[in-house]
């Protein structure tokens, strides 16, 4: 059984508007206009690997999800980067329950005026936690991770719903 400790509620919708309401958080506004990204996935925790979850298979599912949401995945180093990181927290408990945190960070090139230079830094972060027990299937885990991937696009959809200028 999956328990959602933290996260956004996902729903479909239009994404990546060119103009976005100025009353939204800067973190969300920074995502406006993104239609192409580079995708990186950090090494998976051993407990997920033991369940048969493969990084390459997870990547294929993420690429498919992003492309269905209107975001093309490419390899160009200059593209905004979706960085996906999964980490186990706590130890396996006696009942077989283990927790995970997932973070999707969107890295982009920005100008830091104080330093007078351009940098490639995370401009938006989306995090969530999941509990998994022995009855949790690998597919349930993947579905939850994909739901979180959609949250980046959903944030933009919600921004669009709040009004474009």
Short mmCIF file of N, CA and C in Angstrom, two decimals:
data_model
loop_
_atom_site.label_atom_id
_atom_site.label_comp_id
_atom_site.label_asym_id
_atom_site.label_seq_id
_atom_site.Cartn_x
_atom_site.Cartn_y
_atom_site.Cartn_z
N UNK A 1 0.84 -1.17 0.00
CA UNK A 1 0.00 0.00 0.00
C UNK A 1 0.89 1.24 0.00
N UNK A 2 0.52 2.22 -0.81
CA UNK A 2 1.28 3.46 -0.85
C UNK A 2 0.62 4.49 0.03
N UNK A 3 1.39 5.17 0.81
CA UNK A 3 0.87 6.29 1.62
C UNK A 3 1.58 7.54 1.13
N UNK A 4 0.84 8.55 0.79
CA UNK A 4 1.44 9.75 0.26
C UNK A 4 1.68 10.72 1.41
N UNK A 5 2.96 10.92 1.71
CA UNK A 5 3.33 11.77 2.82
C UNK A 5 3.29 13.24 2.41
N UNK A 6 3.75 13.51 1.20
CA UNK A 6 3.82 14.87 0.72
C UNK A 6 3.71 14.82 -0.78
N UNK A 7 3.07 15.76 -1.39
CA UNK A 7 3.01 15.77 -2.85
C UNK A 7 1.91 16.67 -3.35
N UNK A 8 1.83 16.80 -4.61
CA UNK A 8 0.82 17.60 -5.28
C UNK A 8 -0.18 16.65 -5.89
N UNK A 9 -1.41 17.08 -6.05
CA UNK A 9 -2.41 16.28 -6.71
C UNK A 9 -2.29 16.53 -8.20
N UNK A 10 -2.13 15.45 -8.96
CA UNK A 10 -1.93 15.59 -10.40
C UNK A 10 -3.24 15.57 -11.15
N UNK A 11 -3.27 16.33 -12.22
CA UNK A 11 -4.37 16.26 -13.17
C UNK A 11 -3.84 16.68 -14.53
N UNK A 12 -4.53 16.33 -15.58
CA UNK A 12 -4.08 16.66 -16.93
C UNK A 12 -4.41 18.09 -17.27
N UNK A 13 -3.90 18.52 -18.39
CA UNK A 13 -4.26 19.86 -18.85
C UNK A 13 -3.18 20.46 -19.71
N UNK A 14 -3.45 21.62 -20.23
CA UNK A 14 -2.49 22.32 -21.07
C UNK A 14 -1.29 22.72 -20.23
N UNK A 15 -0.12 22.77 -20.89
CA UNK A 15 1.10 23.08 -20.14
C UNK A 15 1.93 24.12 -20.86
N UNK A 16 2.89 24.64 -20.14
CA UNK A 16 3.92 25.52 -20.62
C UNK A 16 3.43 26.76 -21.37
N UNK A 17 2.68 27.63 -20.72
CA UNK A 17 2.24 28.86 -21.37
C UNK A 17 3.42 29.79 -21.62
N UNK A 18 3.30 30.66 -22.61
CA UNK A 18 4.36 31.61 -22.92
C UNK A 18 4.36 32.79 -21.95
N UNK A 19 3.18 33.21 -21.49
CA UNK A 19 3.07 34.30 -20.52
C UNK A 19 2.32 33.76 -19.32
N UNK A 20 2.73 34.20 -18.16
CA UNK A 20 2.18 33.62 -16.94
C UNK A 20 1.88 34.72 -15.93
N UNK A 21 0.88 34.54 -15.14
CA UNK A 21 0.44 35.53 -14.17
C UNK A 21 1.57 35.93 -13.22
N UNK A 22 1.78 37.24 -13.02
CA UNK A 22 2.87 37.69 -12.15
C UNK A 22 2.64 37.42 -10.67
N UNK A 23 1.43 37.02 -10.27
CA UNK A 23 1.18 36.77 -8.85
C UNK A 23 1.54 35.35 -8.44
N UNK A 24 2.01 34.54 -9.36
CA UNK A 24 2.44 33.18 -9.02
C UNK A 24 3.85 33.19 -8.46
N UNK A 25 4.21 32.17 -7.68
CA UNK A 25 5.57 32.11 -7.15
C UNK A 25 6.61 32.11 -8.28
N UNK A 26 7.72 32.76 -8.03
CA UNK A 26 8.80 32.81 -9.02
C UNK A 26 9.22 31.42 -9.47
N UNK A 27 9.23 30.47 -8.53
CA UNK A 27 9.62 29.10 -8.86
C UNK A 27 8.74 28.54 -9.98
N UNK A 28 7.45 28.77 -9.90
CA UNK A 28 6.52 28.29 -10.93
C UNK A 28 6.65 29.12 -12.20
N UNK A 29 6.77 30.43 -12.05
CA UNK A 29 6.91 31.30 -13.22
C UNK A 29 8.15 30.96 -14.02
N UNK A 30 9.19 30.46 -13.37
CA UNK A 30 10.43 30.13 -14.07
C UNK A 30 10.25 28.98 -15.07
N UNK A 31 9.17 28.24 -14.95
CA UNK A 31 8.94 27.09 -15.83
C UNK A 31 8.19 27.46 -17.11
N UNK A 32 7.67 28.67 -17.18
CA UNK A 32 6.88 29.09 -18.34
C UNK A 32 7.70 28.97 -19.62
N UNK A 33 7.08 28.43 -20.65
CA UNK A 33 7.71 28.34 -21.96
C UNK A 33 8.59 27.12 -22.17
N UNK A 34 8.76 26.29 -21.17
CA UNK A 34 9.58 25.10 -21.36
C UNK A 34 8.79 24.09 -22.19
N UNK A 35 9.38 23.67 -23.31
CA UNK A 35 8.74 22.65 -24.12
C UNK A 35 9.70 21.53 -24.50
N UNK A 36 10.96 21.68 -24.07
CA UNK A 36 11.98 20.68 -24.36
C UNK A 36 12.95 20.63 -23.18
N UNK A 37 13.30 19.42 -22.73
CA UNK A 37 14.19 19.26 -21.58
C UNK A 37 15.17 18.12 -21.81
N UNK A 38 16.20 18.12 -20.99
CA UNK A 38 17.11 16.98 -20.88
C UNK A 38 16.73 16.28 -19.58
N UNK A 39 16.71 14.96 -19.57
CA UNK A 39 16.26 14.20 -18.41
C UNK A 39 17.43 13.42 -17.81
N UNK A 40 17.64 13.60 -16.51
CA UNK A 40 18.64 12.79 -15.80
C UNK A 40 17.97 12.14 -14.60
N UNK A 41 18.34 10.90 -14.36
CA UNK A 41 17.81 10.16 -13.21
C UNK A 41 19.00 9.67 -12.40
N UNK A 42 19.04 10.03 -11.13
CA UNK A 42 20.12 9.59 -10.25
C UNK A 42 20.00 8.08 -10.02
N UNK A 43 21.06 7.48 -9.51
CA UNK A 43 21.02 6.05 -9.21
C UNK A 43 19.86 5.73 -8.28
N UNK A 44 19.22 4.60 -8.54
CA UNK A 44 18.09 4.16 -7.73
C UNK A 44 18.56 3.56 -6.42
N UNK A 45 17.78 3.70 -5.35
CA UNK A 45 18.11 3.03 -4.09
C UNK A 45 18.14 1.51 -4.28
N UNK A 46 19.01 0.84 -3.54
CA UNK A 46 19.15 -0.61 -3.65
C UNK A 46 17.84 -1.35 -3.43
N UNK A 47 17.02 -0.87 -2.50
CA UNK A 47 15.77 -1.57 -2.22
C UNK A 47 14.84 -1.56 -3.43
N UNK A 48 14.90 -0.53 -4.26
CA UNK A 48 14.09 -0.51 -5.49
C UNK A 48 14.72 -1.40 -6.56
N UNK A 49 16.04 -1.41 -6.62
CA UNK A 49 16.72 -2.30 -7.57
C UNK A 49 16.41 -3.76 -7.26
N UNK A 50 16.39 -4.10 -5.96
CA UNK A 50 16.09 -5.48 -5.56
C UNK A 50 14.69 -5.91 -5.98
N UNK A 51 13.79 -4.96 -6.12
CA UNK A 51 12.42 -5.25 -6.57
C UNK A 51 12.34 -5.32 -8.09
N UNK A 52 13.47 -5.16 -8.76
CA UNK A 52 13.50 -5.28 -10.21
C UNK A 52 13.33 -3.99 -10.97
N UNK A 53 13.31 -2.86 -10.28
CA UNK A 53 13.16 -1.57 -10.96
C UNK A 53 14.48 -1.21 -11.61
N UNK A 54 14.45 -0.98 -12.90
CA UNK A 54 15.65 -0.65 -13.67
C UNK A 54 15.60 0.82 -14.09
N UNK A 55 16.74 1.48 -13.98
CA UNK A 55 16.82 2.90 -14.31
C UNK A 55 16.44 3.15 -15.77
N UNK A 56 16.90 2.31 -16.69
CA UNK A 56 16.59 2.49 -18.12
C UNK A 56 15.09 2.38 -18.38
N UNK A 57 14.44 1.42 -17.74
CA UNK A 57 12.99 1.25 -17.92
C UNK A 57 12.23 2.44 -17.32
N UNK A 58 12.68 2.92 -16.17
CA UNK A 58 12.05 4.08 -15.55
C UNK A 58 12.22 5.31 -16.44
N UNK A 59 13.41 5.45 -17.01
CA UNK A 59 13.66 6.58 -17.92
C UNK A 59 12.71 6.54 -19.10
N UNK A 60 12.51 5.37 -19.71
CA UNK A 60 11.59 5.25 -20.85
C UNK A 60 10.19 5.71 -20.45
N UNK A 61 9.76 5.32 -19.26
CA UNK A 61 8.42 5.70 -18.80
C UNK A 61 8.33 7.22 -18.56
N UNK A 62 9.38 7.80 -17.99
CA UNK A 62 9.40 9.25 -17.78
C UNK A 62 9.36 10.00 -19.12
N UNK A 63 10.17 9.55 -20.09
CA UNK A 63 10.19 10.18 -21.41
C UNK A 63 8.81 10.12 -22.03
N UNK A 64 8.18 8.95 -21.97
CA UNK A 64 6.83 8.79 -22.53
C UNK A 64 5.85 9.75 -21.84
N UNK A 65 5.90 9.82 -20.52
CA UNK A 65 4.99 10.69 -19.77
C UNK A 65 5.20 12.15 -20.15
N UNK A 66 6.45 12.59 -20.17
CA UNK A 66 6.73 13.99 -20.51
C UNK A 66 6.27 14.32 -21.93
N UNK A 67 6.54 13.41 -22.86
CA UNK A 67 6.16 13.68 -24.24
C UNK A 67 4.65 13.70 -24.41
N UNK A 68 3.93 12.87 -23.67
CA UNK A 68 2.46 12.93 -23.71
C UNK A 68 1.94 14.23 -23.13
N UNK A 69 2.72 14.86 -22.26
CA UNK A 69 2.35 16.15 -21.67
C UNK A 69 2.86 17.33 -22.50
N UNK A 70 3.44 17.04 -23.66
CA UNK A 70 3.87 18.10 -24.56
C UNK A 70 5.29 18.58 -24.36
N UNK A 71 6.10 17.83 -23.62
CA UNK A 71 7.49 18.21 -23.36
C UNK A 71 8.39 17.19 -24.05
N UNK A 72 9.17 17.65 -25.03
CA UNK A 72 10.09 16.79 -25.76
C UNK A 72 11.35 16.59 -24.92
N UNK A 73 11.87 15.38 -24.91
CA UNK A 73 13.11 15.08 -24.19
C UNK A 73 14.24 14.99 -25.20
N UNK A 74 15.30 15.77 -24.98
CA UNK A 74 16.46 15.77 -25.87
C UNK A 74 17.74 15.61 -25.08
N UNK A 75 18.88 15.67 -25.80
CA UNK A 75 20.19 15.47 -25.18
C UNK A 75 21.05 16.73 -25.16
N UNK A 76 20.57 17.82 -25.71
CA UNK A 76 21.34 19.05 -25.80
C UNK A 76 21.68 19.56 -24.40
N UNK A 77 22.95 19.84 -24.18
CA UNK A 77 23.42 20.30 -22.86
C UNK A 77 22.81 21.64 -22.45
N UNK A 78 22.36 22.44 -23.42
CA UNK A 78 21.80 23.76 -23.12
C UNK A 78 20.33 23.72 -22.71
N UNK A 79 19.69 22.57 -22.85
CA UNK A 79 18.27 22.46 -22.49
C UNK A 79 18.08 22.54 -20.98
N UNK A 80 16.92 23.04 -20.53
CA UNK A 80 16.60 22.90 -19.10
C UNK A 80 16.65 21.42 -18.75
N UNK A 81 17.10 21.11 -17.56
CA UNK A 81 17.26 19.70 -17.17
C UNK A 81 16.28 19.33 -16.07
N UNK A 82 15.55 18.24 -16.29
CA UNK A 82 14.73 17.62 -15.24
C UNK A 82 15.63 16.59 -14.57
N UNK A 83 15.96 16.84 -13.32
CA UNK A 83 16.82 15.93 -12.57
C UNK A 83 15.95 15.19 -11.55
N UNK A 84 15.91 13.88 -11.65
CA UNK A 84 15.06 13.07 -10.78
C UNK A 84 15.95 12.29 -9.81
N UNK A 85 15.65 12.45 -8.53
CA UNK A 85 16.46 11.86 -7.46
C UNK A 85 15.53 11.12 -6.51
N UNK A 86 15.87 9.87 -6.23
CA UNK A 86 15.10 9.03 -5.30
C UNK A 86 16.02 8.57 -4.19
N UNK A 87 15.55 8.69 -2.97
CA UNK A 87 16.38 8.30 -1.83
C UNK A 87 15.53 7.57 -0.81
N UNK A 88 16.07 6.47 -0.32
CA UNK A 88 15.40 5.74 0.76
C UNK A 88 15.68 6.47 2.06
N UNK A 89 14.65 6.61 2.90
CA UNK A 89 14.89 7.18 4.22
C UNK A 89 14.45 6.17 5.27
N UNK A 90 15.20 6.13 6.35
CA UNK A 90 14.93 5.14 7.38
C UNK A 90 15.39 3.76 6.93
N UNK A 91 15.34 2.85 7.84
CA UNK A 91 15.72 1.47 7.55
C UNK A 91 14.47 0.64 7.31
N UNK A 92 14.66 -0.52 6.67
CA UNK A 92 13.54 -1.45 6.55
C UNK A 92 13.08 -1.79 7.96
N UNK A 93 11.80 -1.58 8.22
CA UNK A 93 11.26 -1.91 9.54
C UNK A 93 10.94 -3.38 9.60
N UNK A 94 10.67 -3.86 10.79
CA UNK A 94 10.33 -5.27 11.00
C UNK A 94 9.15 -5.69 10.13
N UNK A 95 8.19 -4.79 9.93
CA UNK A 95 7.01 -5.14 9.13
C UNK A 95 7.26 -5.01 7.63
N UNK A 96 8.50 -4.67 7.23
CA UNK A 96 8.83 -4.58 5.81
C UNK A 96 8.55 -3.23 5.19
N UNK A 97 8.15 -2.25 5.99
CA UNK A 97 7.85 -0.92 5.46
C UNK A 97 9.14 -0.12 5.31
N UNK A 98 9.24 0.59 4.20
CA UNK A 98 10.38 1.46 3.96
C UNK A 98 9.85 2.75 3.32
N UNK A 99 10.53 3.86 3.59
CA UNK A 99 10.10 5.14 3.04
C UNK A 99 11.04 5.63 1.96
N UNK A 100 10.49 6.43 1.05
CA UNK A 100 11.29 7.03 -0.01
C UNK A 100 10.91 8.49 -0.15
N UNK A 101 11.88 9.28 -0.55
CA UNK A 101 11.59 10.65 -0.93
C UNK A 101 12.03 10.78 -2.39
N UNK A 102 11.23 11.48 -3.17
CA UNK A 102 11.59 11.75 -4.56
C UNK A 102 11.60 13.26 -4.75
N UNK A 103 12.61 13.72 -5.48
CA UNK A 103 12.73 15.14 -5.77
C UNK A 103 12.96 15.30 -7.27
N UNK A 104 12.13 16.12 -7.89
CA UNK A 104 12.35 16.50 -9.28
C UNK A 104 12.76 17.97 -9.26
N UNK A 105 13.97 18.22 -9.72
CA UNK A 105 14.48 19.59 -9.79
C UNK A 105 14.60 19.99 -11.25
N UNK A 106 14.19 21.20 -11.56
CA UNK A 106 14.32 21.72 -12.92
C UNK A 106 15.49 22.71 -12.89
N UNK A 107 16.57 22.34 -13.58
CA UNK A 107 17.76 23.18 -13.68
C UNK A 107 17.67 24.01 -14.95
N UNK A 108 18.04 25.29 -14.83
CA UNK A 108 18.03 26.17 -15.99
C UNK A 108 19.20 27.14 -15.89
N UNK A 109 19.56 27.68 -17.03
CA UNK A 109 20.57 28.72 -17.07
C UNK A 109 19.94 30.03 -16.60
N UNK A 110 20.56 30.64 -15.61
CA UNK A 110 20.08 31.92 -15.08
C UNK A 110 21.26 32.88 -14.93
N UNK A 111 20.95 34.14 -14.90
CA UNK A 111 21.96 35.17 -14.68
C UNK A 111 21.92 35.58 -13.22
N UNK A 112 23.04 35.45 -12.52
CA UNK A 112 23.15 35.92 -11.14
C UNK A 112 23.85 37.28 -11.21
N UNK A 113 23.03 38.32 -11.13
CA UNK A 113 23.54 39.68 -11.33
C UNK A 113 24.60 40.06 -10.29
N UNK A 114 24.40 39.65 -9.06
CA UNK A 114 25.35 39.97 -8.00
C UNK A 114 26.75 39.46 -8.34
N UNK A 115 26.81 38.29 -9.00
CA UNK A 115 28.10 37.70 -9.36
C UNK A 115 28.53 38.06 -10.78
N UNK A 116 27.59 38.62 -11.54
CA UNK A 116 27.91 38.98 -12.92
C UNK A 116 28.16 37.79 -13.82
N UNK A 117 27.47 36.68 -13.55
CA UNK A 117 27.70 35.50 -14.39
C UNK A 117 26.45 34.66 -14.55
N UNK A 118 26.47 33.88 -15.63
CA UNK A 118 25.40 32.92 -15.88
C UNK A 118 25.73 31.63 -15.16
N UNK A 119 24.69 30.97 -14.63
CA UNK A 119 24.88 29.70 -13.91
C UNK A 119 23.75 28.75 -14.30
N UNK A 120 24.01 27.47 -14.16
CA UNK A 120 23.00 26.43 -14.41
C UNK A 120 22.59 25.88 -13.05
N UNK A 121 21.42 26.31 -12.56
CA UNK A 121 21.00 26.00 -11.19
C UNK A 121 19.55 25.54 -11.16
N UNK A 122 19.13 24.87 -10.07
CA UNK A 122 17.72 24.49 -9.97
C UNK A 122 16.86 25.73 -9.73
N UNK A 123 15.82 25.88 -10.55
CA UNK A 123 14.89 27.00 -10.38
C UNK A 123 13.56 26.55 -9.80
N UNK A 124 13.30 25.25 -9.81
CA UNK A 124 12.06 24.72 -9.24
C UNK A 124 12.32 23.32 -8.72
N UNK A 125 11.71 23.00 -7.58
CA UNK A 125 11.85 21.67 -6.98
C UNK A 125 10.48 21.16 -6.57
N UNK A 126 10.24 19.90 -6.84
CA UNK A 126 8.99 19.24 -6.48
C UNK A 126 9.37 17.98 -5.71
N UNK A 127 8.89 17.86 -4.47
CA UNK A 127 9.28 16.74 -3.62
C UNK A 127 8.06 16.01 -3.10
N UNK A 128 8.27 14.75 -2.79
CA UNK A 128 7.20 13.96 -2.19
C UNK A 128 7.78 12.74 -1.53
N UNK A 129 7.03 12.19 -0.60
CA UNK A 129 7.46 10.98 0.09
C UNK A 129 6.46 9.86 -0.12
N UNK A 130 6.94 8.65 -0.04
CA UNK A 130 6.12 7.46 -0.24
C UNK A 130 6.55 6.39 0.74
N UNK A 131 5.60 5.69 1.31
CA UNK A 131 5.89 4.51 2.11
C UNK A 131 5.56 3.29 1.27
N UNK A 132 6.37 2.26 1.39
CA UNK A 132 6.18 1.05 0.63
C UNK A 132 6.33 -0.13 1.58
N UNK A 133 5.47 -1.13 1.41
CA UNK A 133 5.62 -2.34 2.20
C UNK A 133 5.81 -3.53 1.27
N UNK A 134 5.83 -4.72 1.84
CA UNK A 134 6.09 -5.92 1.04
C UNK A 134 5.02 -6.18 -0.01
N UNK A 135 3.81 -5.67 0.19
CA UNK A 135 2.73 -5.88 -0.77
C UNK A 135 2.72 -4.83 -1.89
N UNK A 136 3.54 -3.81 -1.78
CA UNK A 136 3.57 -2.77 -2.81
C UNK A 136 4.28 -3.32 -4.04
N UNK A 137 3.59 -3.31 -5.16
CA UNK A 137 4.20 -3.82 -6.39
C UNK A 137 5.13 -2.77 -6.99
N UNK A 138 6.08 -3.24 -7.78
CA UNK A 138 6.97 -2.33 -8.49
C UNK A 138 6.17 -1.38 -9.37
N UNK A 139 5.10 -1.89 -9.99
CA UNK A 139 4.27 -1.04 -10.85
C UNK A 139 3.62 0.08 -10.04
N UNK A 140 3.17 -0.19 -8.83
CA UNK A 140 2.59 0.87 -7.99
C UNK A 140 3.63 1.95 -7.70
N UNK A 141 4.85 1.53 -7.46
CA UNK A 141 5.93 2.48 -7.19
C UNK A 141 6.17 3.35 -8.42
N UNK A 142 6.26 2.71 -9.59
CA UNK A 142 6.51 3.44 -10.83
C UNK A 142 5.38 4.42 -11.12
N UNK A 143 4.14 3.99 -10.93
CA UNK A 143 3.00 4.88 -11.17
C UNK A 143 3.08 6.11 -10.27
N UNK A 144 3.44 5.93 -9.01
CA UNK A 144 3.56 7.07 -8.09
C UNK A 144 4.70 7.99 -8.54
N UNK A 145 5.82 7.43 -8.96
CA UNK A 145 6.93 8.26 -9.42
C UNK A 145 6.55 9.04 -10.68
N UNK A 146 5.82 8.40 -11.59
CA UNK A 146 5.37 9.07 -12.81
C UNK A 146 4.37 10.18 -12.49
N UNK A 147 3.54 9.95 -11.50
CA UNK A 147 2.59 10.99 -11.08
C UNK A 147 3.35 12.23 -10.64
N UNK A 148 4.42 12.02 -9.92
CA UNK A 148 5.22 13.16 -9.47
C UNK A 148 5.88 13.87 -10.64
N UNK A 149 6.29 13.10 -11.64
CA UNK A 149 6.88 13.71 -12.84
C UNK A 149 5.87 14.64 -13.49
N UNK A 150 4.63 14.24 -13.50
CA UNK A 150 3.57 15.06 -14.10
C UNK A 150 3.34 16.35 -13.32
N UNK A 151 3.70 16.37 -12.06
CA UNK A 151 3.42 17.53 -11.22
C UNK A 151 4.10 18.80 -11.72
N UNK A 152 5.27 18.66 -12.34
CA UNK A 152 5.95 19.83 -12.87
C UNK A 152 5.06 20.47 -13.94
N UNK A 153 4.55 19.65 -14.85
CA UNK A 153 3.67 20.16 -15.90
C UNK A 153 2.34 20.64 -15.32
N UNK A 154 1.85 19.95 -14.32
CA UNK A 154 0.58 20.33 -13.70
C UNK A 154 0.69 21.71 -13.06
N UNK A 155 1.82 22.00 -12.45
CA UNK A 155 2.02 23.32 -11.84
C UNK A 155 1.87 24.41 -12.90
N UNK A 156 2.38 24.16 -14.08
CA UNK A 156 2.24 25.12 -15.17
C UNK A 156 0.80 25.20 -15.63
N UNK A 157 0.13 24.04 -15.70
CA UNK A 157 -1.30 24.04 -16.08
C UNK A 157 -2.10 24.89 -15.13
N UNK A 158 -1.84 24.74 -13.84
CA UNK A 158 -2.56 25.52 -12.84
C UNK A 158 -2.23 27.00 -12.97
N UNK A 159 -0.96 27.28 -13.29
CA UNK A 159 -0.57 28.67 -13.49
C UNK A 159 -1.36 29.26 -14.66
N UNK A 160 -1.52 28.51 -15.71
CA UNK A 160 -2.27 28.99 -16.86
C UNK A 160 -3.73 29.24 -16.48
N UNK A 161 -4.29 28.34 -15.67
CA UNK A 161 -5.68 28.49 -15.25
C UNK A 161 -5.88 29.77 -14.43
N UNK A 162 -4.81 30.24 -13.76
CA UNK A 162 -4.93 31.45 -12.95
C UNK A 162 -4.91 32.70 -13.81
N UNK A 163 -4.63 32.53 -15.07
CA UNK A 163 -4.75 33.67 -15.98
C UNK A 163 -3.48 34.10 -16.66
N UNK A 164 -3.51 34.10 -17.97
CA UNK A 164 -2.41 34.63 -18.77
C UNK A 164 -2.69 36.09 -19.08
N UNK A 165 -1.66 36.85 -19.29
CA UNK A 165 -1.84 38.25 -19.68
C UNK A 165 -1.80 38.34 -21.18
#
